[in-house]
Amino acid sequence: MASQKMIVKDIIKKADVLLEVVDARFPDETRNSEIERELERLNKPFIIVLNKCDLVSKEKLEKAKNRMAKIAPTIFVSSKEKFGTTMLRYKILEVADIQDRNITVGCIGYPNTGKSSVINSVVGRGKAPTSSISGYTKGVQIINAGSRIVFLDSPGVFPLDEHDEYMQGLLGIKDSTHLKDTIGVALKIIEKLIDENKEILEAFYNVSIRDENSYDILEMIGMKSNFLKQKGEIDETRAAVKIIHDWQKGLLRIE
């Protein structure tokens, strides 16, 4: 943790502009207010990048943008759909307001928010190593994006207590093989989708949800998936692993 914070501190010092990459599904949870206050104190311009916007409805994106825009310029980006990257490039040039040399752009954010993917989308070529496993970027990477933009890519700073498995599962910081309470994480995913997009659960898993609690829904999904133990009991763990996998792969959208 200490070394990661030192790397981020060094990037903040060297960069002309910072990109704070957040997960559009969890914009408030994946912001780092401590870093934002430090950037303001240093008078460093920064842009908030709402990444993975393809997984969130336009209405929710607009609400998040309106909140974030009070803090810093905010851009929607989908690395997967190659959306918003041209606008991000223009915004970098505008915010930096540097004419006579290259612009150094620091890219910071929490694990698995997609920092390297955002850089690759702007560059247009796969120069920054990417992976669905958090923490893949091991050290600072220097990437020339053309048009006077040079990126500094960095490892993420873990935002959560190591014992908070629920948010680590929701954010994809840990996959099911590294979670101790897979059922608990799956229940949190179900609860979030029930609150925000019950229909995707019903359609994706071919279940009909009325007043069932999250555990009942987990069992319904297990039954529909034919995850049964030897005595015909539902294998809740297999069902939970499937839900976590589907969520982290972006197959379950928040509308």
Backbone as CSV, one residue per row, in Angstrom:
resi,resn,N_x,N_y,N_z,CA_x,CA_y,CA_z,C_x,C_y,C_z
1,MET,0.832,-1.205,0.000,0.000,0.000,0.000,0.867,1.256,0.000
2,ALA,1.911,1.265,0.885,2.763,2.442,0.979,3.455,2.717,-0.345
3,SER,3.987,1.664,-1.001,4.697,1.859,-2.266,3.748,2.340,-3.351
4,GLN,2.537,1.818,-3.372,1.560,2.267,-4.368,1.227,3.738,-4.174
5,LYS,1.067,4.154,-2.929,0.766,5.563,-2.664,1.926,6.450,-3.080
6,MET,3.143,5.971,-2.903,4.313,6.752,-3.320,4.348,6.898,-4.833
7,ILE,3.979,5.818,-5.549,3.940,5.880,-7.012,2.913,6.902,-7.469
8,VAL,1.723,6.852,-6.872,0.666,7.797,-7.245,1.099,9.228,-6.921
9,LYS,1.732,9.423,-5.769,2.223,10.757,-5.395,3.222,11.270,-6.420
10,ASP,4.094,10.390,-6.894,5.098,10.777,-7.883,4.443,11.123,-9.214
11,ILE,3.428,10.355,-9.601,2.714,10.631,-10.849,1.999,11.973,-10.781
12,ILE,1.371,12.248,-9.630,0.709,13.541,-9.458,1.712,14.681,-9.618
13,LYS,2.901,14.488,-9.061,3.934,15.521,-9.140,4.380,15.750,-10.582
14,LYS,4.535,14.670,-11.350,5.097,14.780,-12.703,4.076,15.166,-13.762
15,ALA,2.792,14.900,-13.514,1.771,15.079,-14.551,1.336,16.538,-14.676
16,ASP,0.992,16.918,-15.903,0.374,18.224,-16.142,-1.130,18.149,-15.881
17,VAL,-1.709,16.995,-16.217,-3.143,16.757,-16.043,-3.308,15.350,-15.483
18,LEU,-4.283,15.170,-14.610,-4.576,13.849,-14.061,-5.934,13.370,-14.553
19,LEU,-6.022,12.083,-14.871,-7.303,11.438,-15.118,-7.631,10.566,-13.919
20,GLU,-8.753,10.826,-13.294,-9.229,9.941,-12.226,-10.283,9.019,-12.840
21,VAL,-9.923,7.761,-13.041,-10.817,6.805,-13.694,-11.683,6.130,-12.635
22,VAL,-13.000,6.266,-12.800,-13.934,5.645,-11.863,-14.850,4.692,-12.618
23,ASP,-15.429,3.756,-11.900,-16.374,2.795,-12.472,-17.745,3.456,-12.526
24,ALA,-18.313,3.593,-13.724,-19.585,4.293,-13.885,-20.722,3.635,-13.115
25,ARG,-20.590,2.351,-12.801,-21.624,1.677,-12.021,-21.573,2.093,-10.556
26,PHE,-20.381,2.514,-10.096,-20.166,2.900,-8.707,-19.347,4.191,-8.661
27,PRO,-19.860,5.276,-9.219,-19.042,6.486,-9.323,-18.615,7.056,-7.984
28,ASP,-19.479,7.003,-6.981,-19.128,7.569,-5.681,-18.180,6.649,-4.923
29,GLU,-18.418,5.349,-5.023,-17.571,4.390,-4.309,-16.154,4.334,-4.868
30,THR,-15.989,4.630,-6.160,-14.659,4.509,-6.768,-13.973,5.856,-6.991
31,ARG,-14.549,6.919,-6.443,-13.832,8.190,-6.365,-12.875,8.148,-5.184
32,ASN,-11.813,8.915,-5.268,-10.894,9.030,-4.142,-10.861,10.494,-3.719
33,SER,-11.678,10.839,-2.739,-11.795,12.237,-2.316,-10.493,12.765,-1.730
34,GLU,-9.700,11.871,-1.136,-8.413,12.298,-0.578,-7.487,12.782,-1.690
35,ILE,-7.425,12.016,-2.774,-6.578,12.413,-3.905,-7.130,13.692,-4.544
36,GLU,-8.454,13.789,-4.656,-9.050,14.984,-5.249,-8.691,16.235,-4.441
37,ARG,-8.746,16.131,-3.122,-8.371,17.285,-2.277,-6.894,17.641,-2.461
38,GLU,-6.050,16.602,-2.620,-4.625,16.860,-2.831,-4.392,17.555,-4.176
39,LEU,-5.123,17.144,-5.202,-4.989,17.784,-6.513,-5.422,19.244,-6.448
40,GLU,-6.496,19.509,-5.730,-6.950,20.890,-5.569,-5.916,21.720,-4.806
41,ARG,-5.336,21.121,-3.767,-4.328,21.824,-2.977,-3.116,22.179,-3.826
42,LEU,-2.733,21.262,-4.724,-1.576,21.483,-5.597,-1.931,22.270,-6.851
43,ASN,-3.211,22.588,-6.979,-3.701,23.300,-8.170,-3.402,22.529,-9.455
44,LYS,-3.572,21.194,-9.369,-3.363,20.331,-10.535,-4.704,20.096,-11.231
45,PRO,-4.802,20.406,-12.509,-6.051,20.132,-13.211,-6.289,18.630,-13.349
46,PHE,-7.538,18.207,-13.202,-7.846,16.795,-13.389,-9.219,16.624,-14.018
47,ILE,-9.381,15.463,-14.636,-10.617,15.099,-15.323,-11.124,13.802,-14.710
48,ILE,-12.407,13.749,-14.404,-13.002,12.506,-13.926,-13.518,11.732,-15.132
49,VAL,-13.072,10.501,-15.274,-13.476,9.652,-16.397,-14.436,8.580,-15.882
50,LEU,-15.684,8.663,-16.305,-16.673,7.651,-15.943,-16.547,6.503,-16.933
51,ASN,-15.729,5.513,-16.579,-15.477,4.385,-17.473,-16.560,3.315,-17.314
52,LYS,-16.645,2.428,-18.304,-17.648,1.349,-18.346,-19.066,1.912,-18.450
53,CYS,-19.195,3.039,-19.164,-20.511,3.672,-19.278,-21.491,2.825,-20.074
54,ASP,-20.991,1.830,-20.832,-21.889,0.937,-21.569,-22.675,0.030,-20.635
55,LEU,-22.294,-0.042,-19.366,-22.969,-0.914,-18.400,-24.005,-0.159,-17.568
56,VAL,-24.215,1.123,-17.883,-25.115,1.963,-17.091,-26.037,2.734,-18.026
57,SER,-27.265,2.952,-17.591,-28.228,3.676,-18.422,-27.822,5.139,-18.573
58,LYS,-28.294,5.768,-19.641,-27.975,7.172,-19.907,-28.470,8.065,-18.775
59,GLU,-29.640,7.744,-18.238,-30.200,8.550,-17.154,-29.288,8.549,-15.931
60,LYS,-28.796,7.378,-15.549,-27.914,7.291,-14.393,-26.566,7.956,-14.680
61,LEU,-26.091,7.834,-15.906,-24.844,8.500,-16.265,-24.963,10.014,-16.144
62,GLU,-26.066,10.556,-16.619,-26.273,12.007,-16.563,-26.328,12.487,-15.116
63,LYS,-26.988,11.723,-14.249,-27.059,12.101,-12.838,-25.670,12.091,-12.213
64,ALA,-24.894,11.045,-12.537,-23.535,10.960,-12.002,-22.675,12.105,-12.539
65,LYS,-22.817,12.385,-13.818,-22.016,13.460,-14.427,-22.344,14.803,-13.792
66,ASN,-23.622,15.054,-13.541,-24.007,16.325,-12.932,-23.380,16.496,-11.550
67,ARG,-23.283,15.376,-10.799,-22.643,15.446,-9.482,-21.138,15.663,-9.615
68,MET,-20.517,14.869,-10.495,-19.062,14.907,-10.629,-18.573,16.218,-11.253
69,ALA,-19.372,16.788,-12.147,-18.955,18.000,-12.848,-18.772,19.180,-11.902
70,LYS,-19.345,19.089,-10.701,-19.142,20.142,-9.703,-17.744,20.056,-9.101
71,ILE,-17.095,18.908,-9.293,-15.754,18.687,-8.747,-14.693,18.932,-9.810
72,ALA,-14.940,18.392,-11.024,-13.963,18.493,-12.120,-14.675,18.187,-13.430
73,PRO,-14.084,18.577,-14.575,-14.660,18.168,-15.866,-14.829,16.659,-15.906
74,THR,-15.962,16.200,-16.424,-16.305,14.780,-16.382,-16.668,14.279,-17.768
75,ILE,-16.107,13.128,-18.148,-16.306,12.550,-19.474,-16.770,11.103,-19.335
76,PHE,-17.787,10.721,-20.142,-18.190,9.318,-20.226,-17.243,8.590,-21.166
77,VAL,-16.842,7.392,-20.795,-16.002,6.574,-21.670,-16.440,5.114,-21.570
78,SER,-16.456,4.449,-22.709,-16.583,2.991,-22.729,-15.403,2.445,-23.508
79,SER,-14.449,1.873,-22.800,-13.290,1.293,-23.480,-13.735,0.155,-24.388
80,LYS,-14.732,-0.592,-23.947,-15.228,-1.734,-24.719,-15.859,-1.285,-26.027
81,GLU,-16.673,-0.226,-25.963,-17.392,0.255,-27.142,-16.634,1.353,-27.885
82,LYS,-15.452,1.729,-27.382,-14.648,2.805,-27.976,-15.453,4.104,-28.050
83,PHE,-16.160,4.398,-26.970,-17.013,5.580,-26.911,-16.392,6.623,-25.992
84,GLY,-16.399,7.886,-26.423,-15.981,8.991,-25.580,-14.503,9.300,-25.588
85,THR,-13.711,8.483,-26.275,-12.262,8.670,-26.200,-11.784,9.899,-26.981
86,THR,-12.439,10.203,-28.097,-12.074,11.415,-28.840,-12.380,12.655,-28.014
87,MET,-13.539,12.648,-27.362,-13.903,13.774,-26.497,-12.923,13.905,-25.336
88,LEU,-12.477,12.760,-24.803,-11.508,12.793,-23.710,-10.194,13.401,-24.183
89,ARG,-9.777,13.041,-25.383,-8.537,13.596,-25.940,-8.640,15.125,-26.048
90,TYR,-9.753,15.610,-26.579,-9.951,17.061,-26.697,-9.980,17.736,-25.331
91,LYS,-10.620,17.069,-24.362,-10.726,17.646,-23.025,-9.353,17.744,-22.360
92,ILE,-8.495,16.752,-22.593,-7.129,16.796,-22.051,-6.392,18.022,-22.589
93,LEU,-6.476,18.219,-23.904,-5.799,19.367,-24.519,-6.352,20.681,-23.986
94,GLU,-7.669,20.728,-23.791,-8.312,21.955,-23.304,-7.924,22.260,-21.858
95,VAL,-8.005,21.241,-20.997,-7.737,21.446,-19.580,-6.264,21.761,-19.331
96,ALA,-5.368,21.104,-20.069,-3.933,21.341,-19.883,-3.539,22.744,-20.319
97,ASP,-4.083,23.159,-21.468,-3.807,24.491,-22.012,-2.304,24.742,-22.129
98,ILE,-1.615,23.765,-22.713,-0.169,23.863,-22.949,0.067,23.808,-24.458
99,GLN,0.812,24.774,-24.976,0.957,24.892,-26.424,2.333,24.507,-26.951
100,ASP,3.361,24.637,-26.125,4.723,24.575,-26.663,5.468,23.273,-26.365
101,ARG,4.779,22.269,-25.807,5.454,21.002,-25.507,4.414,19.907,-25.327
102,ASN,4.912,18.676,-25.151,4.002,17.562,-24.885,3.312,17.713,-23.532
103,ILE,2.131,17.110,-23.425,1.346,17.154,-22.192,1.465,15.801,-21.500
104,THR,1.936,15.808,-20.274,2.056,14.575,-19.502,0.766,14.350,-18.721
105,VAL,0.137,13.199,-18.961,-1.152,12.894,-18.358,-0.996,11.709,-17.401
106,GLY,-1.278,11.933,-16.132,-1.248,10.856,-15.157,-2.603,10.177,-15.087
107,CYS,-2.579,8.865,-15.070,-3.825,8.085,-15.029,-3.864,7.341,-13.697
108,ILE,-4.830,7.685,-12.848,-4.913,7.098,-11.517,-6.328,6.590,-11.260
109,GLY,-6.448,5.727,-10.281,-7.762,5.197,-9.946,-7.635,3.917,-9.162
110,TYR,-8.750,3.383,-8.743,-8.773,2.158,-7.961,-8.593,0.933,-8.857
111,PRO,-8.243,-0.192,-8.281,-8.075,-1.412,-9.081,-9.339,-1.759,-9.855
112,ASN,-9.135,-2.185,-11.088,-10.207,-2.708,-11.932,-11.207,-1.665,-12.412
113,THR,-10.845,-0.388,-12.335,-11.723,0.620,-12.928,-11.438,0.781,-14.423
114,GLY,-10.330,0.200,-14.894,-10.062,0.196,-16.332,-9.138,1.287,-16.801
115,LYS,-8.153,1.665,-15.975,-7.249,2.739,-16.357,-6.465,2.414,-17.626
116,SER,-5.868,1.241,-17.666,-5.077,0.867,-18.843,-5.955,0.776,-20.088
117,SER,-7.177,0.305,-19.922,-8.096,0.199,-21.070,-8.475,1.578,-21.595
118,VAL,-8.663,2.537,-20.699,-8.955,3.911,-21.120,-7.790,4.459,-21.934
119,ILE,-6.570,4.236,-21.441,-5.391,4.707,-22.172,-5.330,4.072,-23.560
120,ASN,-5.528,2.768,-23.635,-5.487,2.089,-24.927,-6.525,2.635,-25.887
121,SER,-7.702,2.977,-25.355,-8.761,3.521,-26.210,-8.369,4.870,-26.783
122,VAL,-7.733,5.701,-25.973,-7.298,7.013,-26.450,-6.144,6.866,-27.431
123,VAL,-5.201,5.977,-27.101,-4.045,5.754,-27.978,-4.479,5.148,-29.308
124,GLY,-5.467,4.243,-29.232,-5.939,3.588,-30.452,-5.215,2.309,-30.768
125,ARG,-4.229,1.968,-29.942,-3.477,0.738,-30.117,-3.237,0.156,-28.734
126,GLY,-3.025,-1.127,-28.657,-2.862,-1.791,-27.371,-1.483,-1.615,-26.770
127,LYS,-1.129,-0.379,-26.406,0.203,-0.134,-25.851,0.266,-0.368,-24.344
128,ALA,-0.821,-0.119,-23.630,-0.808,-0.319,-22.182,-1.279,-1.729,-21.874
129,PRO,-0.510,-2.525,-21.133,-0.932,-3.886,-20.816,-2.261,-3.880,-20.071
130,THR,-3.204,-4.721,-20.486,-4.503,-4.771,-19.835,-4.835,-6.193,-19.440
131,SER,-5.701,-6.311,-18.434,-6.148,-7.613,-17.963,-7.394,-7.428,-17.138
132,SER,-8.262,-8.458,-17.075,-9.438,-8.396,-16.225,-9.096,-8.670,-14.777
133,ILE,-7.868,-9.109,-14.497,-7.424,-9.356,-13.132,-6.838,-8.065,-12.571
134,SER,-7.366,-7.601,-11.426,-6.917,-6.334,-10.876,-5.436,-6.393,-10.509
135,GLY,-4.784,-5.211,-10.565,-3.384,-5.133,-10.185,-2.426,-5.584,-11.262
136,TYR,-2.896,-5.710,-12.525,-2.043,-6.225,-13.591,-0.903,-5.262,-13.907
137,THR,-1.171,-3.959,-13.820,-0.120,-2.987,-14.097,0.796,-2.918,-12.895
138,LYS,2.000,-3.436,-13.009,2.887,-3.609,-11.870,3.727,-2.374,-11.562
139,GLY,4.013,-1.549,-12.551,4.818,-0.356,-12.324,4.339,0.736,-13.256
140,VAL,4.997,1.873,-13.206,4.581,2.992,-14.048,4.941,2.711,-15.504
141,GLN,3.958,2.889,-16.377,4.169,2.713,-17.812,4.103,4.087,-18.487
142,ILE,5.000,4.358,-19.417,4.990,5.613,-20.174,4.511,5.299,-21.579
143,ILE,3.411,5.920,-21.993,2.789,5.591,-23.277,2.567,6.868,-24.087
144,ASN,3.142,6.925,-25.294,2.961,8.067,-26.192,1.658,7.880,-26.954
145,ALA,0.710,8.791,-26.745,-0.609,8.690,-27.385,-0.720,9.531,-28.640
146,GLY,0.335,10.238,-29.010,0.270,11.106,-30.179,-0.444,12.406,-29.858
147,SER,-0.412,13.344,-30.789,-1.043,14.660,-30.610,-0.593,15.329,-29.316
148,ARG,0.695,15.162,-29.005,1.326,15.812,-27.850,0.864,15.270,-26.501
149,ILE,0.197,14.130,-26.477,-0.263,13.545,-25.218,0.605,12.341,-24.863
150,VAL,1.186,12.367,-23.662,1.983,11.261,-23.144,1.376,10.810,-21.819
151,PHE,1.032,9.529,-21.729,0.382,8.997,-20.530,1.406,8.408,-19.562
152,LEU,1.099,8.554,-18.277,1.760,7.792,-17.219,0.699,6.874,-16.633
153,ASP,0.823,5.601,-16.865,-0.117,4.626,-16.312,0.451,4.095,-15.003
154,SER,-0.423,3.838,-14.032,0.054,3.443,-12.707,-0.768,2.307,-12.131
155,PRO,-0.217,1.584,-11.150,-1.032,0.603,-10.434,-2.132,1.306,-9.654
156,GLY,-3.243,0.631,-9.431,-4.312,1.214,-8.622,-3.945,1.205,-7.151
157,VAL,-4.533,2.105,-6.405,-4.396,2.130,-4.962,-5.628,1.477,-4.371
158,PHE,-5.466,0.417,-3.625,-6.617,-0.302,-3.096,-7.416,0.607,-2.180
159,PRO,-8.702,0.804,-2.480,-9.504,1.759,-1.733,-10.195,1.170,-0.523
160,LEU,-10.293,-0.144,-0.459,-11.144,-0.800,0.530,-10.336,-1.549,1.564
161,ASP,-10.918,-1.661,2.744,-10.333,-2.522,3.750,-10.259,-3.937,3.198
162,GLU,-9.184,-4.636,3.480,-8.984,-5.964,2.907,-10.074,-6.950,3.323
163,HIS,-10.810,-6.615,4.400,-11.865,-7.518,4.862,-13.212,-7.221,4.213
164,ASP,-13.323,-6.115,3.467,-14.589,-5.745,2.849,-14.749,-6.484,1.525
165,GLU,-15.097,-7.750,1.620,-15.202,-8.583,0.428,-16.363,-8.186,-0.462
166,TYR,-17.412,-7.633,0.114,-18.607,-7.345,-0.670,-18.325,-6.303,-1.753
167,MET,-17.669,-5.197,-1.380,-17.348,-4.190,-2.379,-16.243,-4.673,-3.310
168,GLN,-15.318,-5.478,-2.800,-14.275,-6.019,-3.670,-14.883,-6.922,-4.737
169,GLY,-15.916,-7.654,-4.376,-16.612,-8.489,-5.356,-17.418,-7.666,-6.326
170,LEU,-18.142,-6.664,-5.819,-18.958,-5.809,-6.685,-18.101,-5.044,-7.686
171,LEU,-16.944,-4.569,-7.236,-16.072,-3.792,-8.108,-15.170,-4.666,-8.973
172,GLY,-15.195,-5.977,-8.732,-14.352,-6.871,-9.515,-12.903,-6.838,-9.091
173,ILE,-12.621,-6.322,-7.890,-11.250,-6.311,-7.399,-10.791,-7.734,-7.102
174,LYS,-11.721,-8.563,-6.620,-11.454,-9.981,-6.415,-12.497,-10.799,-7.177
175,ASP,-12.038,-11.834,-7.896,-12.999,-12.711,-8.546,-13.418,-13.812,-7.575
176,SER,-14.294,-14.695,-8.029,-14.886,-15.684,-7.120,-13.850,-16.628,-6.522
177,THR,-12.732,-16.841,-7.220,-11.716,-17.757,-6.699,-10.953,-17.166,-5.524
178,HIS,-11.063,-15.836,-5.327,-10.345,-15.176,-4.244,-11.282,-14.624,-3.164
179,LEU,-12.557,-14.932,-3.282,-13.529,-14.479,-2.287,-13.849,-15.613,-1.320
180,LYS,-13.869,-15.296,-0.043,-14.213,-16.303,0.954,-15.725,-16.505,1.043
181,ASP,-16.487,-15.415,0.956,-17.941,-15.480,1.100,-18.608,-15.217,-0.246
182,THR,-18.514,-16.187,-1.150,-19.092,-15.996,-2.481,-20.606,-15.809,-2.413
183,ILE,-21.267,-16.524,-1.524,-22.725,-16.401,-1.407,-23.095,-14.989,-0.960
184,GLY,-22.368,-14.467,0.036,-22.644,-13.112,0.508,-22.462,-12.069,-0.581
185,VAL,-21.409,-12.206,-1.392,-21.170,-11.265,-2.488,-22.270,-11.381,-3.529
186,ALA,-22.661,-12.598,-3.869,-23.735,-12.800,-4.843,-25.042,-12.185,-4.362
187,LEU,-25.324,-12.304,-3.074,-26.538,-11.705,-2.517,-26.506,-10.186,-2.647
188,LYS,-25.322,-9.572,-2.451,-25.190,-8.123,-2.614,-25.457,-7.717,-4.067
189,ILE,-24.958,-8.523,-5.013,-25.196,-8.234,-6.429,-26.686,-8.327,-6.742
190,ILE,-27.332,-9.364,-6.238,-28.768,-9.536,-6.449,-29.537,-8.348,-5.871
191,GLU,-29.174,-7.935,-4.657,-29.869,-6.816,-4.019,-29.717,-5.528,-4.821
192,LYS,-28.505,-5.286,-5.359,-28.293,-4.073,-6.146,-29.123,-4.098,-7.426
193,LEU,-29.175,-5.266,-8.075,-29.950,-5.377,-9.300,-31.451,-5.301,-9.032
194,ILE,-31.897,-5.841,-7.916,-33.311,-5.734,-7.560,-33.689,-4.264,-7.380
195,ASP,-32.806,-3.500,-6.774,-33.065,-2.075,-6.561,-33.054,-1.280,-7.857
196,GLU,-32.185,-1.671,-8.791,-31.948,-0.818,-9.948,-32.364,-1.417,-11.291
197,ASN,-32.462,-2.739,-11.375,-32.820,-3.336,-12.667,-33.266,-4.782,-12.479
198,LYS,-34.413,-4.952,-11.841,-34.912,-6.300,-11.568,-35.125,-7.089,-12.855
199,GLU,-35.512,-6.393,-13.924,-35.849,-7.068,-15.175,-34.658,-7.813,-15.769
200,ILE,-33.438,-7.278,-15.568,-32.281,-7.961,-16.145,-32.061,-9.301,-15.474
201,LEU,-32.323,-9.382,-14.171,-32.225,-10.663,-13.468,-33.243,-11.653,-14.014
202,GLU,-34.474,-11.176,-14.185,-35.539,-12.059,-14.653,-35.239,-12.560,-16.062
203,ALA,-34.818,-11.647,-16.931,-34.570,-12.030,-18.318,-33.321,-12.889,-18.461
204,PHE,-32.264,-12.520,-17.757,-30.984,-13.204,-17.936,-31.026,-14.631,-17.393
205,TYR,-31.709,-14.802,-16.265,-31.748,-16.126,-15.634,-33.089,-16.841,-15.797
206,ASN,-33.998,-16.207,-16.554,-35.307,-16.813,-16.835,-36.052,-17.170,-15.545
207,VAL,-36.131,-16.176,-14.638,-36.876,-16.362,-13.394,-37.917,-15.248,-13.271
208,SER,-38.928,-15.500,-12.474,-39.967,-14.497,-12.220,-39.875,-14.080,-10.755
209,ILE,-39.604,-12.786,-10.524,-39.358,-12.285,-9.175,-40.546,-11.445,-8.714
210,ARG,-41.059,-11.789,-7.543,-42.148,-11.001,-6.958,-41.649,-10.379,-5.653
211,ASP,-41.931,-11.056,-4.537,-41.529,-10.513,-3.242,-40.440,-11.353,-2.583
212,GLU,-39.772,-12.195,-3.347,-38.748,-13.068,-2.775,-37.550,-12.247,-2.264
213,ASN,-36.920,-12.748,-1.207,-35.702,-12.089,-0.744,-34.518,-12.541,-1.602
214,SER,-33.352,-11.939,-1.357,-32.204,-12.200,-2.228,-31.759,-13.661,-2.165
215,TYR,-31.874,-14.296,-0.999,-31.470,-15.697,-0.895,-32.420,-16.594,-1.685
216,ASP,-33.719,-16.294,-1.621,-34.683,-17.055,-2.412,-34.374,-16.935,-3.902
217,ILE,-33.997,-15.727,-4.324,-33.681,-15.497,-5.733,-32.427,-16.268,-6.121
218,LEU,-31.443,-16.300,-5.228,-30.235,-17.087,-5.479,-30.596,-18.555,-5.709
219,GLU,-31.485,-19.084,-4.893,-31.904,-20.475,-5.049,-32.681,-20.669,-6.347
220,MET,-33.513,-19.702,-6.721,-34.249,-19.788,-7.986,-33.281,-19.869,-9.161
221,ILE,-32.239,-19.041,-9.109,-31.243,-19.040,-10.183,-30.492,-20.364,-10.200
222,GLY,-30.174,-20.879,-9.015,-29.510,-22.180,-8.935,-30.362,-23.291,-9.519
223,MET,-31.666,-23.253,-9.231,-32.575,-24.265,-9.763,-32.666,-24.175,-11.288
224,LYS,-32.817,-22.938,-11.800,-32.919,-22.753,-13.245,-31.638,-23.175,-13.959
225,SER,-30.502,-23.009,-13.281,-29.211,-23.370,-13.877,-28.897,-24.853,-13.679
226,ASN,-29.797,-25.544,-12.997,-29.632,-26.977,-12.718,-28.385,-27.250,-11.887
227,PHE,-28.100,-26.343,-10.939,-26.982,-26.533,-10.028,-27.496,-27.301,-8.810
228,LEU,-27.441,-28.611,-8.887,-27.994,-29.458,-7.827,-26.916,-30.357,-7.240
229,LYS,-27.036,-30.611,-5.948,-26.145,-31.544,-5.279,-26.685,-32.966,-5.448
230,GLN,-25.978,-33.926,-4.920,-26.345,-35.337,-5.119,-27.747,-35.658,-4.613
231,LYS,-28.164,-35.056,-3.528,-29.479,-35.353,-2.965,-30.577,-34.447,-3.529
232,GLY,-30.255,-33.734,-4.577,-31.249,-32.870,-5.205,-31.341,-31.486,-4.601
233,GLU,-30.502,-31.187,-3.602,-30.495,-29.861,-2.999,-29.803,-28.871,-3.937
234,ILE,-30.220,-27.620,-3.846,-29.627,-26.587,-4.701,-28.220,-26.267,-4.220
235,ASP,-27.301,-26.189,-5.163,-25.909,-25.850,-4.846,-25.775,-24.319,-4.896
236,GLU,-25.981,-23.700,-3.732,-25.955,-22.230,-3.686,-24.592,-21.666,-4.058
237,THR,-23.530,-22.378,-3.738,-22.186,-21.871,-4.037,-21.954,-21.780,-5.537
238,ARG,-22.343,-22.809,-6.276,-22.193,-22.760,-7.743,-23.019,-21.629,-8.335
239,ALA,-24.238,-21.454,-7.812,-25.093,-20.366,-8.292,-24.449,-19.016,-7.995
240,ALA,-23.878,-18.878,-6.800,-23.236,-17.622,-6.421,-22.043,-17.322,-7.319
241,VAL,-21.227,-18.337,-7.593,-20.055,-18.148,-8.457,-20.491,-17.698,-9.856
242,LYS,-21.556,-18.274,-10.371,-22.052,-17.883,-11.691,-22.502,-16.427,-11.706
243,ILE,-23.240,-16.022,-10.674,-23.731,-14.643,-10.610,-22.566,-13.662,-10.531
244,ILE,-21.576,-13.978,-9.699,-20.399,-13.105,-9.584,-19.672,-13.013,-10.927
245,HIS,-19.505,-14.144,-11.588,-18.828,-14.169,-12.893,-19.605,-13.338,-13.913
246,ASP,-20.916,-13.534,-13.986,-21.737,-12.793,-14.951,-21.677,-11.297,-14.671
247,TRP,-21.703,-10.934,-13.400,-21.635,-9.518,-13.016,-20.283,-8.920,-13.399
248,GLN,-19.201,-9.589,-13.045,-17.874,-9.029,-13.290,-17.501,-9.008,-14.766
249,LYS,-18.152,-9.854,-15.569,-17.923,-9.839,-17.010,-18.799,-8.809,-17.731
250,GLY,-19.630,-8.086,-16.965,-20.463,-7.036,-17.562,-21.699,-7.549,-18.253
251,LEU,-22.125,-8.768,-17.934,-23.312,-9.340,-18.570,-24.608,-8.886,-17.908
252,LEU,-24.497,-8.331,-16.707,-25.667,-7.855,-15.965,-25.554,-6.328,-15.875
253,ARG,-26.348,-5.633,-16.655,-26.279,-4.175,-16.727,-27.168,-3.521,-15.685
254,ILE,-26.753,-2.353,-15.221,-27.600,-1.518,-14.373,-28.290,-0.509,-15.277
255,GLU,-29.607,-0.497,-15.239,-30.356,0.475,-16.053,-30.859,1.631,-15.197
